[in-house]
Short mmCIF file of N, CA and C in Angstrom, two decimals:
data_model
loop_
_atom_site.label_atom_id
_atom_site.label_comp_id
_atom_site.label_asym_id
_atom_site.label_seq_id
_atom_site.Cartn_x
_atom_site.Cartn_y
_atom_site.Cartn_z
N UNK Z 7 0.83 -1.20 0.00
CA UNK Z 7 0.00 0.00 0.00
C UNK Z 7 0.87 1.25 0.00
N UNK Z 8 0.39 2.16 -0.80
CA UNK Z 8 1.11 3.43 -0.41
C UNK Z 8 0.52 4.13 0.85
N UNK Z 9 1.29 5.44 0.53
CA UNK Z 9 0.91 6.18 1.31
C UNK Z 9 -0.22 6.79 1.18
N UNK Z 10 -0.60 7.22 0.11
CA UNK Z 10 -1.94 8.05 -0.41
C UNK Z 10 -3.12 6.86 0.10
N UNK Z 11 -2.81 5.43 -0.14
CA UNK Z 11 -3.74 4.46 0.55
C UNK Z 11 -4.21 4.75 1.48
N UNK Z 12 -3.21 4.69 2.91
CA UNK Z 12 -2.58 4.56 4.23
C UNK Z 12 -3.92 5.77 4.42
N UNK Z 13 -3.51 6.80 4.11
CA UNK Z 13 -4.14 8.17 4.67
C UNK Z 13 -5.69 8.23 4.13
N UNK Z 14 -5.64 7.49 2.95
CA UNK Z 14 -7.26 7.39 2.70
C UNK Z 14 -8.04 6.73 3.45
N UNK Z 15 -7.61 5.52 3.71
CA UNK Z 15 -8.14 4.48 4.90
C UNK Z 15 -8.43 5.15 6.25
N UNK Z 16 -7.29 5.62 6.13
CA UNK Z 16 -7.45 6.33 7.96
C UNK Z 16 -8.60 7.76 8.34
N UNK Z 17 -8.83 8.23 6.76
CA UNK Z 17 -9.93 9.37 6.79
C UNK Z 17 -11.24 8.84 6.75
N UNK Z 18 -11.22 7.43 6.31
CA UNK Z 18 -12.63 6.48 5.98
C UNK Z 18 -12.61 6.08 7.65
N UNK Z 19 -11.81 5.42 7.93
CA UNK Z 19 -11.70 5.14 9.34
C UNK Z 19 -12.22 6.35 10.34
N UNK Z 20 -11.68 7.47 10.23
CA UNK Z 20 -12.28 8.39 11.05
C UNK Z 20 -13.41 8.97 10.56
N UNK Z 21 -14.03 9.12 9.29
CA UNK Z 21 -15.02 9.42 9.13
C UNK Z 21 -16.39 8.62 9.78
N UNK Z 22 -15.82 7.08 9.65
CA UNK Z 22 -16.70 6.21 10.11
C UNK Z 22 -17.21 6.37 11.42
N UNK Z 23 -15.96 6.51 12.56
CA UNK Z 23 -15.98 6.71 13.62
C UNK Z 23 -16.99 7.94 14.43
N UNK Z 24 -16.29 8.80 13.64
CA UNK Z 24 -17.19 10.03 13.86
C UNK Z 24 -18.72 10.07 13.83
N UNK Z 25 -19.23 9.31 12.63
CA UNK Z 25 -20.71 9.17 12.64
C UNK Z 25 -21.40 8.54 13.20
N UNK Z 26 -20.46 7.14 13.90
CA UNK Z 26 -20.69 6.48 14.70
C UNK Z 26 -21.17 7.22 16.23
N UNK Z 27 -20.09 8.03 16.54
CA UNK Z 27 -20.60 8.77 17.74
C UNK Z 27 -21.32 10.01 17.35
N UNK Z 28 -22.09 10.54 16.37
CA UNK Z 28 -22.43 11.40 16.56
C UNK Z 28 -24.05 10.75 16.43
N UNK Z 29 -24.39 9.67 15.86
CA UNK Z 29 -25.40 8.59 16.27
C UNK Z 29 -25.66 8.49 17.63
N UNK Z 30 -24.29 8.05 18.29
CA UNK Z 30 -25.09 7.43 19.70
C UNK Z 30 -24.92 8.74 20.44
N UNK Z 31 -24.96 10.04 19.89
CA UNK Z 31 -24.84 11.15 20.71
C UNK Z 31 -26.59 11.65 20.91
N UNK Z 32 -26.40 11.57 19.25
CA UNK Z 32 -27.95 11.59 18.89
C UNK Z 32 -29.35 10.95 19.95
N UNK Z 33 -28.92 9.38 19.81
CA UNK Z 33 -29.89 8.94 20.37
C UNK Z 33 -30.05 8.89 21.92
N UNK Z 34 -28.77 9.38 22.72
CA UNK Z 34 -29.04 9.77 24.02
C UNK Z 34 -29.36 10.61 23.99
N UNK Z 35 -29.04 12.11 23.70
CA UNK Z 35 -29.89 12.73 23.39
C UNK Z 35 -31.64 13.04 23.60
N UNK Z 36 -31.96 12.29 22.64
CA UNK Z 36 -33.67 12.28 22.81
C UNK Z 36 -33.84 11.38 23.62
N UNK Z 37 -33.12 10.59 24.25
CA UNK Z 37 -33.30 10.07 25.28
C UNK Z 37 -33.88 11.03 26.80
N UNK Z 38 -32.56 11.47 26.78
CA UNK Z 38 -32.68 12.57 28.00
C UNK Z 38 -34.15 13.79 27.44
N UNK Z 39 -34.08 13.96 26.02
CA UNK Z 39 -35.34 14.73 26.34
C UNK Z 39 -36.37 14.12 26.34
N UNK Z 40 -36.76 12.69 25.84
CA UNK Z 40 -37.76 12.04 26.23
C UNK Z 40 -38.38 12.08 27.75
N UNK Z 41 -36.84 12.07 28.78
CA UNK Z 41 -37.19 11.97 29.94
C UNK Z 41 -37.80 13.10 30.54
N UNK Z 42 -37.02 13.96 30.23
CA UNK Z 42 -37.62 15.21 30.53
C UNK Z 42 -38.83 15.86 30.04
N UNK Z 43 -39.20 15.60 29.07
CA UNK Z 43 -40.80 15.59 28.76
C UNK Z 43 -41.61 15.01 29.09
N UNK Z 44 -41.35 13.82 29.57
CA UNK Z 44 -42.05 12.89 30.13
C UNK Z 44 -42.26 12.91 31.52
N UNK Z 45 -41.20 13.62 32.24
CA UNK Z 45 -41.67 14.44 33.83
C UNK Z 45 -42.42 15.48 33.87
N UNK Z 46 -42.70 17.01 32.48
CA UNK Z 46 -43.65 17.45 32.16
C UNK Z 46 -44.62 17.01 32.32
N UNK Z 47 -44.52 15.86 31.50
CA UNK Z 47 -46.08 15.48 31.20
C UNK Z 47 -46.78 14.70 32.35
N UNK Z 48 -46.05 14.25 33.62
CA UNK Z 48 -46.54 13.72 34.38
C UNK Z 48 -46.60 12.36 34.08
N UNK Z 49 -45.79 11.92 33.31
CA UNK Z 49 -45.46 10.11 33.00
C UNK Z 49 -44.42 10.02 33.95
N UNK Z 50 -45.32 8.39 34.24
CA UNK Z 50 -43.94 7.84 35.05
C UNK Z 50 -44.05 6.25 35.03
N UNK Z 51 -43.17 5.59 35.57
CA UNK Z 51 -42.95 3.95 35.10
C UNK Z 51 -42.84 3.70 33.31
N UNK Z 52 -43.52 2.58 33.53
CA UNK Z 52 -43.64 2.21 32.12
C UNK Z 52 -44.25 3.02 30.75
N UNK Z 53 -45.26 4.30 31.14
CA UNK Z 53 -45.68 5.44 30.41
C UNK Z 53 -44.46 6.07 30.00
N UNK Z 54 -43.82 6.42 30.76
CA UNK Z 54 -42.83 7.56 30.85
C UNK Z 54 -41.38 6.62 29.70
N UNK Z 55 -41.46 5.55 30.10
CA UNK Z 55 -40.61 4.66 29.61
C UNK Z 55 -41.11 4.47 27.72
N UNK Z 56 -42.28 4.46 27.64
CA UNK Z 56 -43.13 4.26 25.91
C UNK Z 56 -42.87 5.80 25.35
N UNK Z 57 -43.16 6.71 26.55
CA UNK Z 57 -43.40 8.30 25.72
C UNK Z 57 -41.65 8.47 25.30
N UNK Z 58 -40.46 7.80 25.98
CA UNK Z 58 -39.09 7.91 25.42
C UNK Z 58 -38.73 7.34 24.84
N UNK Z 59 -39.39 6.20 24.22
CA UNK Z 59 -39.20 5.44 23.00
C UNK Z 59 -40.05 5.81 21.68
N UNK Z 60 -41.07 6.70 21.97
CA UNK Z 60 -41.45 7.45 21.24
C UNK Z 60 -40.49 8.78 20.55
N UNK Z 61 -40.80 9.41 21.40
CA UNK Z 61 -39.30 10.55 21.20
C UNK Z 61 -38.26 10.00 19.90
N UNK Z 62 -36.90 9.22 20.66
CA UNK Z 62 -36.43 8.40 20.14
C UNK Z 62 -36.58 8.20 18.66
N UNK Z 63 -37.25 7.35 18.74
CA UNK Z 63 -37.77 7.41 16.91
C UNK Z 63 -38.10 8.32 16.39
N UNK Z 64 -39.31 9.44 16.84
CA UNK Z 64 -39.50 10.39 16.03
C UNK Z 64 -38.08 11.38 15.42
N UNK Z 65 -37.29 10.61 15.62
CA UNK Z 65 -35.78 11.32 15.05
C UNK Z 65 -35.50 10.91 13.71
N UNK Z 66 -36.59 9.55 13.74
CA UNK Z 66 -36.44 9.05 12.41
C UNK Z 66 -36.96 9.42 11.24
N UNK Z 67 -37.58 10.57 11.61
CA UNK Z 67 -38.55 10.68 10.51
C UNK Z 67 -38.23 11.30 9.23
N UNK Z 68 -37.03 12.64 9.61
CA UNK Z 68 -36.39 13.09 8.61
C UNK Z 68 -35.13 13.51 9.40
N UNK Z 69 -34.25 14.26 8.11
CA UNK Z 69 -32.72 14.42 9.27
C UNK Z 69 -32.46 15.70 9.68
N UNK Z 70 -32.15 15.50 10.63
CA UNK Z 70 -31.68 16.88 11.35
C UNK Z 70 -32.87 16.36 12.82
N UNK Z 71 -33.01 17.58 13.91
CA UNK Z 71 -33.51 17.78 14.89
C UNK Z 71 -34.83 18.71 15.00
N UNK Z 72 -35.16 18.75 13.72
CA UNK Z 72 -36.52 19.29 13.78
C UNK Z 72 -38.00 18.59 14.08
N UNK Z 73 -37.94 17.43 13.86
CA UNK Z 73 -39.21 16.31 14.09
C UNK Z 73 -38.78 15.79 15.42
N UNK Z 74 -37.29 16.02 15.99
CA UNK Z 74 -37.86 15.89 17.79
C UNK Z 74 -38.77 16.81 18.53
N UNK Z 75 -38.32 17.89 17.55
CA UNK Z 75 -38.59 19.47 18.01
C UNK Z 75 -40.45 19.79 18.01
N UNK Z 76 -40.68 19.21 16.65
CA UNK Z 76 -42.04 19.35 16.34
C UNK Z 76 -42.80 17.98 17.49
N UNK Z 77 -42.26 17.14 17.24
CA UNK Z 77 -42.83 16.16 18.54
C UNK Z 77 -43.32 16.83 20.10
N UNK Z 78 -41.98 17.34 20.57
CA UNK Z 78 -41.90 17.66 22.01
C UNK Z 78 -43.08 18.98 22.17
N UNK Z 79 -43.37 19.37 20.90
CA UNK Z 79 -43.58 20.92 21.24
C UNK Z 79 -45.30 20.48 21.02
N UNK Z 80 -45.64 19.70 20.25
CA UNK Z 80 -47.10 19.23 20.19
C UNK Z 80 -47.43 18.59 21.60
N UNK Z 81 -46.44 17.57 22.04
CA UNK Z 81 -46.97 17.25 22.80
C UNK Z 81 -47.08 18.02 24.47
N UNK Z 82 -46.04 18.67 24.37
CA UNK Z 82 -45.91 19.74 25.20
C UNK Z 82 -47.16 20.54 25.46
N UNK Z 83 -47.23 21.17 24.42
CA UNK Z 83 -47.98 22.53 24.06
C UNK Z 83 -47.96 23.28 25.12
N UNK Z 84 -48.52 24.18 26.21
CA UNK Z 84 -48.49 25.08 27.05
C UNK Z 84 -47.14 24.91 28.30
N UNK Z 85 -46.96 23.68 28.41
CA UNK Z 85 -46.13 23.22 29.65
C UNK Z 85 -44.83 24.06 29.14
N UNK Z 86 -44.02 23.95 27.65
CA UNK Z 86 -42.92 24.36 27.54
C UNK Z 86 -42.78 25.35 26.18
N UNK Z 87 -42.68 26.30 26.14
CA UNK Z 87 -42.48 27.71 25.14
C UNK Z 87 -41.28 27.51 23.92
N UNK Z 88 -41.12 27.70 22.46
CA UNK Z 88 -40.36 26.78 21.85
C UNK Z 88 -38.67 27.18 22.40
N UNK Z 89 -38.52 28.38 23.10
CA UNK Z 89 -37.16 28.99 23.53
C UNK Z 89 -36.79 27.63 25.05
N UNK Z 90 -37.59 27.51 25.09
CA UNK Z 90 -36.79 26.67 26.84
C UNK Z 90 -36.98 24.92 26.01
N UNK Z 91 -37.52 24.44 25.21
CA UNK Z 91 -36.88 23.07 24.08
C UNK Z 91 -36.54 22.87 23.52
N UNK Z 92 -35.86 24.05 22.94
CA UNK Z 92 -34.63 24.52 22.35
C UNK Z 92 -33.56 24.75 23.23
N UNK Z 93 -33.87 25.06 24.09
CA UNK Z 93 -32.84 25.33 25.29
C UNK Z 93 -32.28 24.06 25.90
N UNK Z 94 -33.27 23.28 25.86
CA UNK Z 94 -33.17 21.87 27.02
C UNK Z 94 -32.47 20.64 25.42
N UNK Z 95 -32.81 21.04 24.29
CA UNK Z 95 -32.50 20.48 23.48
C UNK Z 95 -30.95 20.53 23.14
N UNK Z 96 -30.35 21.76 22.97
CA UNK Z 96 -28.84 22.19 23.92
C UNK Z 96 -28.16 21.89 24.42
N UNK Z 97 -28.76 21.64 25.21
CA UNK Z 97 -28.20 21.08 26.79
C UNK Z 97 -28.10 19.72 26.74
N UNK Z 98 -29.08 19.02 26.44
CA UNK Z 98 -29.21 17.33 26.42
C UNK Z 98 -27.97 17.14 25.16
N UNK Z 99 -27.94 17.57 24.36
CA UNK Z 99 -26.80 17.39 22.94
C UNK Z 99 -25.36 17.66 23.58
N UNK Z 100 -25.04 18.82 24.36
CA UNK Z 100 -23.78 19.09 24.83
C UNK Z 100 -23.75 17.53 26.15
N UNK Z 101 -24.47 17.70 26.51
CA UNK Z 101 -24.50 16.71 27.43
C UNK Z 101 -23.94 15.01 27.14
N UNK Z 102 -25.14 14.98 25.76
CA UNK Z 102 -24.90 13.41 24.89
C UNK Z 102 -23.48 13.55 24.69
N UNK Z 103 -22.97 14.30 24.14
CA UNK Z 103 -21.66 14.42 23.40
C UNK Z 103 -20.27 14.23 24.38
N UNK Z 104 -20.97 15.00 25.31
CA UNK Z 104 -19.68 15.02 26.37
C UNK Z 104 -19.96 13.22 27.30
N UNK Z 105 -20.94 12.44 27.05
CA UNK Z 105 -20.87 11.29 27.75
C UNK Z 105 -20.52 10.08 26.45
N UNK Z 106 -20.44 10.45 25.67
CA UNK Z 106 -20.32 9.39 24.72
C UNK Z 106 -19.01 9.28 24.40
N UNK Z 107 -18.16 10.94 24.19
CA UNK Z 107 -17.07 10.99 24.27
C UNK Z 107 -15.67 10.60 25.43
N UNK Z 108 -16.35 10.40 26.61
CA UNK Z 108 -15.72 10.27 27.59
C UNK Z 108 -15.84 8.43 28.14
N UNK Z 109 -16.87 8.43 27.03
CA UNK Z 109 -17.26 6.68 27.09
C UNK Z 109 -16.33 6.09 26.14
N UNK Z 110 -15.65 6.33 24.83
CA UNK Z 110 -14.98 6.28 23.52
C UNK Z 110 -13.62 6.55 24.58
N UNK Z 111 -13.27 6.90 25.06
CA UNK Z 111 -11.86 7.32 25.16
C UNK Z 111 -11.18 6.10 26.37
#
């Protein structure tokens, strides 16, 4: 192999990697806001446990973080204003990132 190989591999390699964690950053993520919507909403046990597997998926629907956004905020409606699930949405992402990364290392 050359070198031009060597360095291609290793950018496929880290590219891979990268998406890899920015996946499981992702899905903790709506995890934690599942939870936290789900103490809004006054779910708890096994409710609270379906409404964050709900969440969760609704990530699937298209890409990016807008169909968590449109989720939380329907189901929300009065409990949370779109500036503070956007806010908490923030927070849960810096959060995912900094535990996934410290899990990887």
């Amino acid at each position: 192999m050359t070198t031009f190989d060597d360095r291609e591999n290793a950018y496929e390699n880290k590219f891979a990697h990268d998406a890899e964690l920015q996946f499981k950053a992702d899905a903790r993520c709506n995890k934690m806001l599942g939870q936290w919507a789900a103490g809004l909403l006054g779910k708890t046990g096994p409710e609270a446990d379906a409404y964050v597997r709900e969440v969760v998926t609704s990530d699937f629907e298209e890409a990016g973080h807008e169909d968590v956004y449109r989720k939380l905020s329907g189901d929300l409606g009065d409990k949370a204003d779109e500036q503070t699930i956007r806010a908490k949405m923030a927070e849960c992402m810096a959060e995912a990132r900094r535990q996934v990364v410290d899990e990887a290392e």
